[in-house]
Structures are given as C-alpha cells and as structure tokens.
Amino acid sequence: METAPYSEIYENSDPEQSFNNFSSSILLSDRMLTSSHGCITKQTGAEPARRIQKKNAARRKKKISSVSCPSLVSSVSKTSNSKDKSESKDISVPKRELHFRKSKAQTHRLRIRTVSERLSMLCLPRSRYMRLQQPHEYKMKLPLLVSITPENEKSERDRFMRANFNYNPFFVYRCAADERMMEKFNTPSDYHLKKAINIMDSVISEFGSYEEFEDTSGGPVLSRSQILALVKRYLKKEKLESEIKVNLSEDLLSTASMTQKKGWPHLTVRVLNTREYWCDGLLQHEIGTHYLRSCNNRHQLWASPIQREEMMLQHYNPTEEGLASLHSVINRPYPYLWRAALLYYVTYKAAHLSFRDLFADLGKFLKSPSTRWDYCVRAKRGQTDTSVPGTFCKDQVYLEGALQLLKHRHTLDFEMLMRLGKIAHEDVDRLSELSVLDNTRIPSFMMDMKKYICQLDYIAECNGLTDSVLWDMK
C-alpha cells in the first residue's frame, strides 16, 4: 500500500487534524521501539543491555570532549530563549558532570572568559610565542659586573696552568655587556701609578714578599665554619643579625660582595684564602660602608636617580670605594693599601699587555700563580680574546678615592659623609642643610671620631703619603 508524502497530507487536510495524526504516529513509533527493545532484552539477556549502556556512555564522553570552549556554551545559553535551553539539554554534559564542574569552579573561584576576551587575547601585539621565536630582539639585562664575569673561568684556568702560563685564555660570557659602559672603563689613568708602585715596593722592602706580608698581617686561612662564626659575631656587634643573609662562594672574583636578591640584602664571602685578621676589615668594607651608606641614602631627598640628576650631584664613586678601602685596613697593625695599589697597577698594565704578558709582569710583586690569575682575570674581564691589549679599569677607583679622602681628612666631616648616604665628598657641605639624620646609622668603629682621624693619619704615614705628596694631587 502506497502512502502519500507528508507535504501532500499537510496541503490537503486541516492543520489541527494533521498535527494530531503526526503526534499519534510519533507515539506509535515510540511504543514500537520500547516493545522491540523489551523483546531484544528478553531474547538476548543482560549482556547486550550492558553493551548498549557502555555505548551510550562512550557517546556521552564524546559529546563532552567535543565542547572545547565552556565560555561559548555559557554565552549561548545566556542569550538563547527557553526553547533553545530545552533543546540544548540533549547535547549538554550530564547533570553529575555539571554539578561537579560548578562546585569546582566555586571552590577555586574561577572566572570563565567571554568570547570577546578570548578574541582580544589572540589579538595581542606580541605574544610569548613571538618572543621565543625572536630572541635576538630581547637582550637580557644583567648588572654590569655580572655580565662581564666569564662563565668558563675554571676551565680556562686549568688550561692556562697546564700550558705552563704560556696561553691567552678565551673567555665566554652569558650575554654581551653594555658597549657604552665598557667604553667608559677601557681607558685607564696613570696619574697615581707612581704612588701605587711606591706602596707595593714599601711592603716588599719591609716583609720581603707579599706572601710573607699576607701570612704575618693576615693570619691563618679560615674554614667555612670559622668564616660564618666571624660574620655572625660582627653582625651581632653592629646589631644587624636580622637584616642580612650570608652566603659562601668559591667562584667569587672579589673577596666579598654585597648584593640585593628579592628585596633582601645578601653578603657573599669567598671561601678561598680568607684570613682571620683581615676578615673584620672585609666586613667593614662591605657592611660597615656599602650597606650602611645605602640604608642611609634611602632617607634622603636624593635617593632616586632622577632627583640626583636634578640636584646635579656628582657620582658617589670614587668616594664610595675609597672610603671602603680605608675601612678595610683601618684596624690593622700594618694598614698598607696593597690591594688598592695593585688593582690600580694591574688595570693600567692590562691596557698595554696581553693576558700572558700581564701574568708574567705581575711576577715582580706576586709569587702565587693563583693570586696572579685572580688579578689578571679582574683586569681582563669583559674581554673575549685576551691575546690583545684591553682592560676594565673600574678598579682604579679604590686607590683614587682613598687618596682623595686622605688628602681632606682634617677638613672633611666623615660622620656626615656616612649619614648622607651615597654621595661624593665634594657634596657634603651643600647637602648637610638638606639632610635627614633620623634613623641613619654609622658603624661602631666611627663612634669615636678623634680615634678615627688618628687611624687615618696612621694609614697615610704607613703608605708614605705625606701631606706634600697628597696636596700635590689635583
């Protein structure tokens, strides 16, 4: 028996009657399906029913995984009417899954992004992927002294020693240093060269060699535990135990350094060849000078670089390092400015010699190969090919600053120089009226200023720096 198509039935009959016929046909088909399903379950048993349940569960999982953007579903459900909501129940996640996701979002307070927010994220001017694809456009910004520290210093040192000092190291760096800063420190001065040589000659004439001077004046070499004990004792004496963290290192080029890490001051001390009688001077250099002056600087009007520029202040170096150099030797029985003088000499010679020739030239003042290596690396740092002349002459500020302060030791207010923070000694007089002295600190060895000035006089006398020699300087 042939039946007419649905279109003909709807066209030739009453709409209400056609709708009743259509709904009755749907009910009849549902009954036939349920009865047939019951027959199937009766005939085949429980195993096919379980298979059907597994298939339905797998279909539900596929539907859930096909919904890639929850925000799209949420945005559609908000804008659609009630009829669309009833139709979307067939393709949505089961109630248990919805309840689980809702409770998880509430506990973690997650916010689902809208479609416009997701599109705006895709339209960013530069994504992280683009940055990774073009690393040459983004240079790492590191502090100057960190960027010029060789990464292969240990391996090149071993190779240099095996070659019997007849080799020019080839240094590798983490990233390129600022060329403008390197140009600033590539032209050393020879103005104080004679004074530096005279200081070193006076030490050798009195003790015979630097190594003998080091053993006599510096005392025995300390272990790691002994270094930590002396540092803690010094911090307790200065009431700074809760302010500074202490680290020990074997790779540090200098004897110690004061740095800021995650907003917390860190003192790093080199373990190798740290002497007992020189340890206090090392701490007075880093903590008693650099750290306290930086703390005092925060209370002043010129704390920011912009304000310093507006007030036309001079750079705090060489005053900063010169004062620290004086504080390193102020309590020693033989307060020779040996290290400051040798650094001045080495940085000047490095501008005219290769690494190998500079190492040989230092044999006039130093016998130890390891000590000579350390000084040569400091002078040649920042240089890749050390076979050509070149230098990093920033280390000349130690002797230059110390000589300037000794020249004005009877007229300069050293207490104000400490309390005013990181300023040059030329700016002390004009900044004293603008200073904020509340909560500023000075080290314990500066409490008695009369004794302090007498100690400076002894430093000048011991190094052969008479008033006539000092006042002949510019």
Short mmCIF file of C-alpha atoms in Angstrom, two decimals:
data_model
loop_
_atom_site.label_atom_id
_atom_site.label_comp_id
_atom_site.label_asym_id
_atom_site.label_seq_id
_atom_site.Cartn_x
_atom_site.Cartn_y
_atom_site.Cartn_z
CA MET A 1 0.00 0.00 0.00
CA GLU A 2 1.48 3.33 -1.06
CA THR A 3 1.16 6.35 1.22
CA ALA A 4 1.12 9.97 0.18
CA PRO A 5 4.08 12.12 1.18
CA TYR A 6 3.81 14.40 4.24
CA SER A 7 3.69 17.51 2.11
CA GLU A 8 0.54 16.33 0.31
CA ILE A 9 -1.14 15.37 3.59
CA TYR A 10 -0.45 18.82 5.08
CA GLU A 11 -1.61 20.62 1.98
CA ASN A 12 -4.93 18.68 1.56
CA SER A 13 -6.01 18.39 5.21
CA ASP A 14 -6.87 20.54 8.17
CA PRO A 15 -3.77 21.73 10.15
CA GLU A 16 -5.15 20.59 13.52
CA GLN A 17 -6.05 17.18 12.16
CA SER A 18 -2.63 16.78 10.52
CA PHE A 19 -0.88 17.69 13.77
CA ASN A 20 -2.92 15.11 15.71
CA ASN A 21 -2.11 12.48 13.12
CA PHE A 22 1.59 13.36 13.29
CA SER A 23 1.74 13.21 17.12
CA SER A 24 -0.15 9.90 17.19
CA SER A 25 2.35 8.47 14.71
CA ILE A 26 5.24 9.54 16.95
CA LEU A 27 3.65 7.88 19.98
CA LEU A 28 3.06 4.73 17.99
CA SER A 29 6.69 4.65 16.87
CA ASP A 30 7.89 5.13 20.48
CA ARG A 31 5.74 2.23 21.66
CA MET A 32 7.08 0.04 18.87
CA LEU A 33 10.65 0.94 19.80
CA THR A 34 10.12 0.24 23.51
CA SER A 35 8.35 -3.02 22.83
CA SER A 36 11.07 -4.08 20.41
CA HIS A 37 13.72 -3.09 22.94
CA GLY A 38 11.95 -5.16 25.55
CA CYS A 39 11.84 -8.08 23.17
CA ILE A 40 15.53 -7.71 22.48
CA THR A 41 16.37 -7.70 26.16
CA LYS A 42 14.20 -10.71 26.77
CA GLN A 43 15.74 -12.62 23.89
CA THR A 44 19.42 -11.74 24.34
CA GLY A 45 19.63 -11.32 28.14
CA ALA A 46 21.62 -8.84 30.26
CA GLU A 47 24.91 -8.81 28.32
CA PRO A 48 23.62 -6.89 25.25
CA ALA A 49 21.97 -4.35 27.57
CA ARG A 50 25.30 -3.70 29.26
CA ARG A 51 26.91 -3.25 25.86
CA ILE A 52 24.28 -0.67 24.96
CA GLN A 53 24.89 1.17 28.23
CA LYS A 54 28.63 1.23 27.51
CA LYS A 55 28.00 2.60 24.02
CA ASN A 56 25.76 5.33 25.43
CA ALA A 57 28.43 6.24 28.00
CA ALA A 58 31.04 6.41 25.25
CA ARG A 59 28.77 8.69 23.21
CA ARG A 60 28.31 10.97 26.20
CA LYS A 61 32.07 11.21 26.67
CA LYS A 62 32.50 12.14 23.01
CA LYS A 63 29.88 14.86 23.38
CA ILE A 64 31.63 16.22 26.48
CA SER A 65 35.05 16.25 24.81
CA SER A 66 33.65 17.93 21.70
CA VAL A 67 32.74 21.00 23.78
CA SER A 68 36.14 22.75 23.64
CA CYS A 69 35.16 26.19 24.96
CA PRO A 70 32.91 26.29 28.05
CA SER A 71 32.56 30.05 27.70
CA LEU A 72 30.89 29.59 24.30
CA VAL A 73 28.29 27.26 25.79
CA SER A 74 27.65 29.63 28.69
CA SER A 75 27.34 32.65 26.40
CA VAL A 76 24.93 30.83 24.07
CA SER A 77 22.81 29.61 26.98
CA LYS A 78 22.51 33.17 28.33
CA THR A 79 21.35 34.70 25.03
CA SER A 80 19.05 31.91 23.90
CA ASN A 81 15.38 31.59 24.89
CA SER A 82 13.75 28.86 26.94
CA LYS A 83 13.06 26.75 23.85
CA ASP A 84 16.76 26.71 22.95
CA LYS A 85 17.59 25.71 26.52
CA SER A 86 15.27 22.73 26.37
CA GLU A 87 16.80 21.65 23.06
CA SER A 88 20.37 22.03 24.36
CA LYS A 89 19.78 19.51 27.14
CA ASP A 90 20.28 16.67 24.69
CA ILE A 91 23.81 17.78 23.77
CA SER A 92 24.94 19.11 27.15
CA VAL A 93 27.02 17.45 29.82
CA PRO A 94 25.20 15.09 32.26
CA LYS A 95 23.87 16.57 35.47
CA ARG A 96 26.54 14.92 37.59
CA GLU A 97 29.30 16.42 35.42
CA LEU A 98 27.67 19.85 35.52
CA HIS A 99 27.33 19.72 39.29
CA PHE A 100 30.95 18.66 39.65
CA ARG A 101 32.25 21.42 37.40
CA LYS A 102 30.13 24.02 39.13
CA SER A 103 31.31 23.06 42.59
CA LYS A 104 34.96 23.01 41.45
CA ALA A 105 34.63 26.47 39.92
CA GLN A 106 33.06 27.79 43.10
CA THR A 107 35.79 26.38 45.35
CA HIS A 108 38.61 27.73 43.18
CA ARG A 109 36.75 30.94 42.24
CA LEU A 110 37.43 30.52 38.55
CA ARG A 111 36.10 33.09 36.09
CA ILE A 112 35.26 31.83 32.63
CA ARG A 113 36.35 34.29 29.96
CA THR A 114 33.85 35.56 27.45
CA VAL A 115 34.23 35.17 23.70
CA SER A 116 35.32 38.80 23.28
CA GLU A 117 38.01 38.37 25.96
CA ARG A 118 39.36 35.26 24.26
CA LEU A 119 39.47 37.02 20.90
CA SER A 120 41.24 40.02 22.41
CA MET A 121 43.90 37.68 23.85
CA LEU A 122 44.51 36.30 20.38
CA CYS A 123 44.95 39.82 19.01
CA LEU A 124 47.77 40.88 21.35
CA PRO A 125 50.55 42.87 19.64
CA ARG A 126 53.29 40.49 20.81
CA SER A 127 52.64 37.08 22.26
CA ARG A 128 55.02 34.97 24.25
CA TYR A 129 55.41 32.69 21.26
CA MET A 130 56.68 35.56 19.13
CA ARG A 131 59.19 36.48 21.83
CA LEU A 132 60.53 32.95 21.87
CA GLN A 133 60.75 32.92 18.10
CA GLN A 134 62.78 36.17 18.06
CA PRO A 135 65.22 36.02 21.00
CA HIS A 136 67.70 38.36 19.31
CA GLU A 137 65.33 41.29 19.79
CA TYR A 138 65.26 40.90 23.58
CA LYS A 139 68.63 41.17 25.30
CA MET A 140 68.98 40.05 28.88
CA LYS A 141 69.62 42.96 31.20
CA LEU A 142 72.12 41.95 33.86
CA PRO A 143 74.23 44.07 36.19
CA LEU A 144 77.49 45.11 34.58
CA LEU A 145 79.76 43.17 36.94
CA VAL A 146 77.64 40.04 36.45
CA SER A 147 77.58 40.27 32.66
CA ILE A 148 81.40 40.60 32.41
CA THR A 149 82.13 37.61 34.65
CA PRO A 150 83.47 34.73 32.48
CA GLU A 151 81.41 31.55 32.57
CA ASN A 152 84.33 29.31 31.60
CA GLU A 153 86.81 30.78 34.07
CA LYS A 154 87.57 27.43 35.74
CA SER A 155 88.21 25.51 32.53
CA GLU A 156 90.39 28.28 31.10
CA ARG A 157 92.33 28.44 34.34
CA ASP A 158 93.10 24.73 34.20
CA ARG A 159 94.18 25.05 30.59
CA PHE A 160 96.37 28.06 31.42
CA MET A 161 98.09 26.22 34.26
CA ARG A 162 98.65 23.10 32.15
CA ALA A 163 100.23 25.24 29.42
CA ASN A 164 102.81 26.49 31.94
CA PHE A 165 101.38 30.06 31.77
CA ASN A 166 102.08 30.24 28.02
CA TYR A 167 98.50 30.66 26.82
CA ASN A 168 96.00 33.52 26.39
CA PRO A 169 92.55 32.48 27.66
CA PHE A 170 89.43 32.79 25.53
CA PHE A 171 86.55 33.81 27.79
CA VAL A 172 82.86 33.15 27.19
CA TYR A 173 80.09 35.25 28.74
CA ARG A 174 76.43 34.68 29.46
CA CYS A 175 75.37 37.75 27.49
CA ALA A 176 77.01 40.75 25.92
CA ALA A 177 77.72 43.68 28.23
CA ASP A 178 76.62 47.22 27.53
CA GLU A 179 79.08 48.62 24.99
CA ARG A 180 78.75 52.18 26.28
CA MET A 181 79.64 51.11 29.81
CA MET A 182 82.58 49.06 28.56
CA GLU A 183 83.88 52.04 26.59
CA LYS A 184 83.62 54.13 29.75
CA PHE A 185 86.05 51.82 31.56
CA ASN A 186 88.53 50.93 28.80
CA THR A 187 90.91 53.89 29.19
CA PRO A 188 92.90 53.69 32.45
CA SER A 189 94.78 56.56 34.05
CA ASP A 190 98.44 56.64 35.04
CA TYR A 191 98.12 59.69 37.31
CA HIS A 192 98.62 57.71 40.56
CA LEU A 193 100.77 54.95 39.05
CA LYS A 194 103.97 56.04 40.84
CA LYS A 195 102.16 56.18 44.19
CA ALA A 196 100.77 52.68 43.63
CA ILE A 197 104.23 51.28 42.83
CA ASN A 198 105.73 53.02 45.88
CA ILE A 199 103.12 51.45 48.18
CA MET A 200 103.84 47.94 46.85
CA ASP A 201 107.61 48.47 46.98
CA SER A 202 107.39 49.58 50.62
CA VAL A 203 105.54 46.37 51.53
CA ILE A 204 108.08 44.16 49.76
CA SER A 205 111.02 46.04 51.27
CA GLU A 206 109.64 45.54 54.80
CA PHE A 207 108.38 41.94 54.54
CA GLY A 208 110.43 40.54 51.65
CA SER A 209 107.40 39.42 49.64
CA TYR A 210 103.66 39.81 49.55
CA GLU A 211 103.17 36.21 50.67
CA GLU A 212 105.17 36.89 53.83
CA PHE A 213 103.18 40.07 54.43
CA GLU A 214 99.95 38.10 53.97
CA ASP A 215 100.95 35.42 56.50
CA THR A 216 102.20 37.94 59.07
CA SER A 217 99.44 40.53 58.80
CA GLY A 218 96.50 38.38 57.67
CA GLY A 219 96.91 35.37 59.91
CA PRO A 220 95.82 31.78 59.17
CA VAL A 221 93.33 30.82 56.46
CA LEU A 222 89.80 30.27 57.79
CA SER A 223 87.47 27.34 57.18
CA ARG A 224 83.82 27.72 56.19
CA SER A 225 82.55 27.34 59.74
CA GLN A 226 85.08 29.83 61.06
CA ILE A 227 84.08 32.39 58.43
CA LEU A 228 80.40 32.05 59.34
CA ALA A 229 81.21 32.41 63.04
CA LEU A 230 83.17 35.63 62.49
CA VAL A 231 80.46 37.08 60.24
CA LYS A 232 77.74 36.33 62.79
CA ARG A 233 79.82 37.89 65.54
CA TYR A 234 80.29 41.06 63.51
CA LEU A 235 76.58 41.29 62.64
CA LYS A 236 75.69 40.88 66.30
CA LYS A 237 78.11 43.64 67.31
CA GLU A 238 76.59 46.02 64.74
CA LYS A 239 73.00 44.86 65.58
CA LEU A 240 72.35 43.71 62.03
CA GLU A 241 71.64 39.99 62.58
CA SER A 242 68.06 40.15 61.28
CA GLU A 243 68.83 42.33 58.24
CA ILE A 244 71.48 40.49 56.22
CA LYS A 245 71.71 36.95 54.87
CA VAL A 246 75.14 35.36 54.47
CA ASN A 247 76.33 33.14 51.60
CA LEU A 248 79.69 31.46 50.99
CA SER A 249 81.10 31.02 47.49
CA GLU A 250 84.19 29.57 45.84
CA ASP A 251 83.66 31.26 42.45
CA LEU A 252 83.69 34.91 43.52
CA LEU A 253 86.37 37.06 41.89
CA SER A 254 86.47 39.56 44.76
CA THR A 255 86.91 38.72 48.44
CA ALA A 256 83.28 39.61 49.20
CA SER A 257 80.29 41.38 47.68
CA MET A 258 77.06 42.94 48.89
CA THR A 259 74.03 42.36 46.65
CA GLN A 260 70.24 42.63 46.75
CA LYS A 261 68.21 39.49 46.00
CA LYS A 262 64.41 39.59 46.06
CA GLY A 263 64.48 42.71 48.18
CA TRP A 264 66.77 41.18 50.78
CA PRO A 265 70.46 42.14 51.30
CA HIS A 266 72.89 39.25 50.81
CA LEU A 267 76.55 39.18 51.82
CA THR A 268 78.60 36.72 49.75
CA VAL A 269 82.07 35.85 51.07
CA ARG A 270 84.69 33.96 49.10
CA VAL A 271 85.86 30.89 50.97
CA LEU A 272 89.29 30.62 49.35
CA ASN A 273 92.17 32.31 51.18
CA THR A 274 90.08 34.31 53.67
CA ARG A 275 92.40 35.35 56.51
CA GLU A 276 91.50 35.59 60.19
CA TYR A 277 92.89 39.08 60.92
CA TRP A 278 91.60 40.51 57.66
CA CYS A 279 88.04 39.23 57.99
CA ASP A 280 86.86 42.19 60.11
CA GLY A 281 88.23 44.60 57.53
CA LEU A 282 86.37 42.72 54.81
CA LEU A 283 83.11 43.10 56.77
CA GLN A 284 83.78 46.77 57.49
CA HIS A 285 84.24 47.26 53.75
CA GLU A 286 81.01 45.57 52.64
CA ILE A 287 78.66 46.07 55.60
CA GLY A 288 80.15 48.94 57.58
CA THR A 289 80.49 51.07 54.44
CA HIS A 290 78.46 49.93 51.43
CA TYR A 291 75.42 48.55 53.25
CA LEU A 292 75.05 51.31 55.86
CA ARG A 293 75.55 54.08 53.31
CA SER A 294 72.89 52.54 51.07
CA CYS A 295 70.49 52.33 54.04
CA ASN A 296 71.15 55.96 54.97
CA ASN A 297 70.67 57.01 51.37
CA ARG A 298 67.02 55.86 51.40
CA HIS A 299 66.11 58.54 53.94
CA GLN A 300 67.49 61.42 51.87
CA LEU A 301 65.89 63.63 49.23
CA TRP A 302 68.37 62.45 46.59
CA ALA A 303 67.52 58.75 46.95
CA SER A 304 66.15 58.49 43.39
CA PRO A 305 68.38 58.85 40.31
CA ILE A 306 66.04 61.49 38.88
CA GLN A 307 66.36 63.66 41.97
CA ARG A 308 70.15 63.25 41.95
CA GLU A 309 70.24 64.49 38.38
CA GLU A 310 68.02 67.47 39.19
CA MET A 311 70.26 68.41 42.12
CA MET A 312 73.33 67.96 39.89
CA LEU A 313 75.12 65.68 42.36
CA GLN A 314 78.46 64.17 41.47
CA HIS A 315 78.82 60.41 41.17
CA TYR A 316 79.41 58.71 44.53
CA ASN A 317 82.48 56.93 43.14
CA PRO A 318 85.43 57.11 43.73
CA THR A 319 84.39 58.34 47.21
CA GLU A 320 82.37 55.18 47.92
CA GLU A 321 85.09 52.65 47.12
CA GLY A 322 87.84 54.86 48.53
CA LEU A 323 86.08 55.06 51.89
CA ALA A 324 85.50 51.30 51.85
CA SER A 325 89.21 50.72 51.11
CA LEU A 326 90.23 52.83 54.11
CA HIS A 327 87.78 50.97 56.34
CA SER A 328 89.24 47.65 55.18
CA VAL A 329 92.65 48.43 56.74
CA ILE A 330 91.77 50.92 59.48
CA ASN A 331 92.10 48.42 62.34
CA ARG A 332 95.12 46.52 61.01
CA PRO A 333 98.56 46.84 62.61
CA TYR A 334 100.05 47.25 59.09
CA PRO A 335 97.40 49.28 57.20
CA TYR A 336 99.01 49.13 53.76
CA LEU A 337 96.75 49.93 50.82
CA TRP A 338 98.27 46.99 48.94
CA ARG A 339 95.14 45.71 47.22
CA ALA A 340 94.00 49.16 46.05
CA ALA A 341 97.50 49.92 44.73
CA LEU A 342 97.84 46.57 42.94
CA LEU A 343 94.41 46.90 41.29
CA TYR A 344 95.37 50.35 40.02
CA TYR A 345 98.62 48.98 38.60
CA VAL A 346 97.08 45.84 37.03
CA THR A 347 94.27 47.67 35.24
CA TYR A 348 96.75 50.13 33.75
CA LYS A 349 99.13 47.41 32.54
CA ALA A 350 96.30 45.32 31.08
CA ALA A 351 95.56 48.10 28.58
CA HIS A 352 99.02 47.58 27.08
CA LEU A 353 99.66 43.83 27.55
CA SER A 354 98.07 40.51 26.70
CA PHE A 355 96.88 38.17 29.44
CA ARG A 356 100.01 36.04 29.26
CA ASP A 357 102.35 39.04 29.39
CA LEU A 358 100.36 40.65 32.20
CA PHE A 359 100.61 37.44 34.22
CA ALA A 360 104.39 37.45 33.76
CA ASP A 361 104.66 41.14 34.66
CA LEU A 362 102.87 40.60 37.99
CA GLY A 363 105.65 38.23 38.98
CA LYS A 364 107.51 41.31 40.24
CA PHE A 365 105.00 41.67 43.09
CA LEU A 366 103.29 38.27 43.45
CA LYS A 367 104.70 34.75 43.52
CA SER A 368 101.50 32.73 43.82
CA PRO A 369 100.13 31.72 40.36
CA SER A 370 96.56 31.52 41.67
CA THR A 371 96.72 35.05 43.11
CA ARG A 372 98.18 36.41 39.89
CA TRP A 373 95.45 34.66 37.92
CA ASP A 374 92.72 36.33 40.02
CA TYR A 375 94.11 39.81 39.46
CA CYS A 376 94.58 39.23 35.72
CA VAL A 377 91.01 37.99 35.33
CA ARG A 378 89.68 41.07 37.13
CA ALA A 379 91.61 43.34 34.76
CA LYS A 380 90.71 41.38 31.59
CA ARG A 381 87.05 40.61 32.37
CA GLY A 382 84.65 41.62 29.64
CA GLN A 383 87.25 40.69 27.01
CA THR A 384 86.79 37.58 24.85
CA ASP A 385 90.19 37.30 23.18
CA THR A 386 92.78 38.14 25.84
CA SER A 387 95.72 37.92 23.45
CA VAL A 388 95.20 41.59 22.56
CA PRO A 389 95.64 44.52 24.97
CA GLY A 390 92.50 45.60 26.78
CA THR A 391 91.31 46.38 30.29
CA PHE A 392 88.35 47.01 32.56
CA CYS A 393 89.72 49.90 34.61
CA LYS A 394 86.86 50.42 37.08
CA ASP A 395 89.09 49.04 39.85
CA GLN A 396 91.20 52.20 39.78
CA VAL A 397 88.57 53.96 41.91
CA TYR A 398 89.78 52.16 45.07
CA LEU A 399 93.14 53.94 45.24
CA GLU A 400 91.92 57.17 43.68
CA GLY A 401 89.11 57.55 46.22
CA ALA A 402 91.31 56.63 49.18
CA LEU A 403 93.91 59.25 48.22
CA GLN A 404 91.27 61.97 47.87
CA LEU A 405 89.80 61.22 51.31
CA LEU A 406 93.22 61.12 52.96
CA LYS A 407 94.01 64.48 51.41
CA HIS A 408 90.92 66.09 53.04
CA ARG A 409 90.88 64.01 56.23
CA HIS A 410 91.35 67.05 58.53
CA THR A 411 88.64 69.19 56.92
CA LEU A 412 86.04 66.62 55.84
CA ASP A 413 83.13 65.61 58.11
CA PHE A 414 83.35 61.81 57.82
CA GLU A 415 80.31 61.22 60.03
CA MET A 416 78.13 63.30 57.70
CA LEU A 417 79.73 61.54 54.75
CA MET A 418 78.37 58.27 56.15
CA ARG A 419 74.96 59.55 57.23
CA LEU A 420 74.16 61.38 53.99
CA GLY A 421 74.27 58.14 52.02
CA LYS A 422 75.79 57.56 48.61
CA ILE A 423 77.27 60.95 47.79
CA ALA A 424 80.68 62.28 46.80
CA HIS A 425 82.79 64.03 49.40
CA GLU A 426 82.57 67.25 47.36
CA ASP A 427 78.79 67.45 48.01
CA VAL A 428 78.87 67.05 51.81
CA ASP A 429 78.83 70.76 52.67
CA ARG A 430 75.95 71.79 50.43
CA LEU A 431 73.80 68.76 51.31
CA SER A 432 74.21 68.95 55.09
CA GLU A 433 71.39 71.50 55.43
CA LEU A 434 69.01 69.31 53.41
CA SER A 435 69.87 66.08 55.21
CA VAL A 436 67.52 63.84 57.19
CA LEU A 437 69.57 62.33 60.02
CA ASP A 438 66.77 60.45 61.79
CA ASN A 439 67.16 56.66 61.58
CA THR A 440 70.59 56.97 59.93
CA ARG A 441 73.42 54.79 61.23
CA ILE A 442 77.21 54.70 61.35
CA PRO A 443 79.45 51.68 62.14
CA SER A 444 80.78 51.15 65.64
CA PHE A 445 84.39 51.97 64.66
CA MET A 446 83.27 55.51 63.74
CA MET A 447 81.67 56.33 67.09
CA ASP A 448 84.88 57.93 68.37
CA MET A 449 85.77 60.41 65.62
CA LYS A 450 89.04 61.55 67.25
CA LYS A 451 90.32 57.99 67.23
CA TYR A 452 89.02 57.57 63.69
CA ILE A 453 91.02 60.58 62.39
CA CYS A 454 94.15 59.32 64.18
CA GLN A 455 93.75 55.98 62.43
CA LEU A 456 93.52 57.77 59.07
CA ASP A 457 96.74 59.63 59.92
CA TYR A 458 98.45 56.31 60.59
CA ILE A 459 97.26 54.92 57.24
CA ALA A 460 98.74 57.90 55.40
CA GLU A 461 102.03 57.62 57.29
CA CYS A 462 102.36 53.87 56.77
CA ASN A 463 101.85 54.19 52.99
CA GLY A 464 104.30 57.09 52.62
CA LEU A 465 101.52 59.55 51.76
CA THR A 466 102.76 62.75 53.35
CA ASP A 467 100.82 66.00 53.15
CA SER A 468 103.16 67.31 50.47
CA VAL A 469 102.53 64.21 48.34
CA LEU A 470 98.77 64.36 48.82
CA TRP A 471 98.39 68.09 48.23
CA ASP A 472 100.36 67.88 45.01
CA MET A 473 97.42 65.97 43.56
CA LYS A 474 94.69 67.68 41.60
#
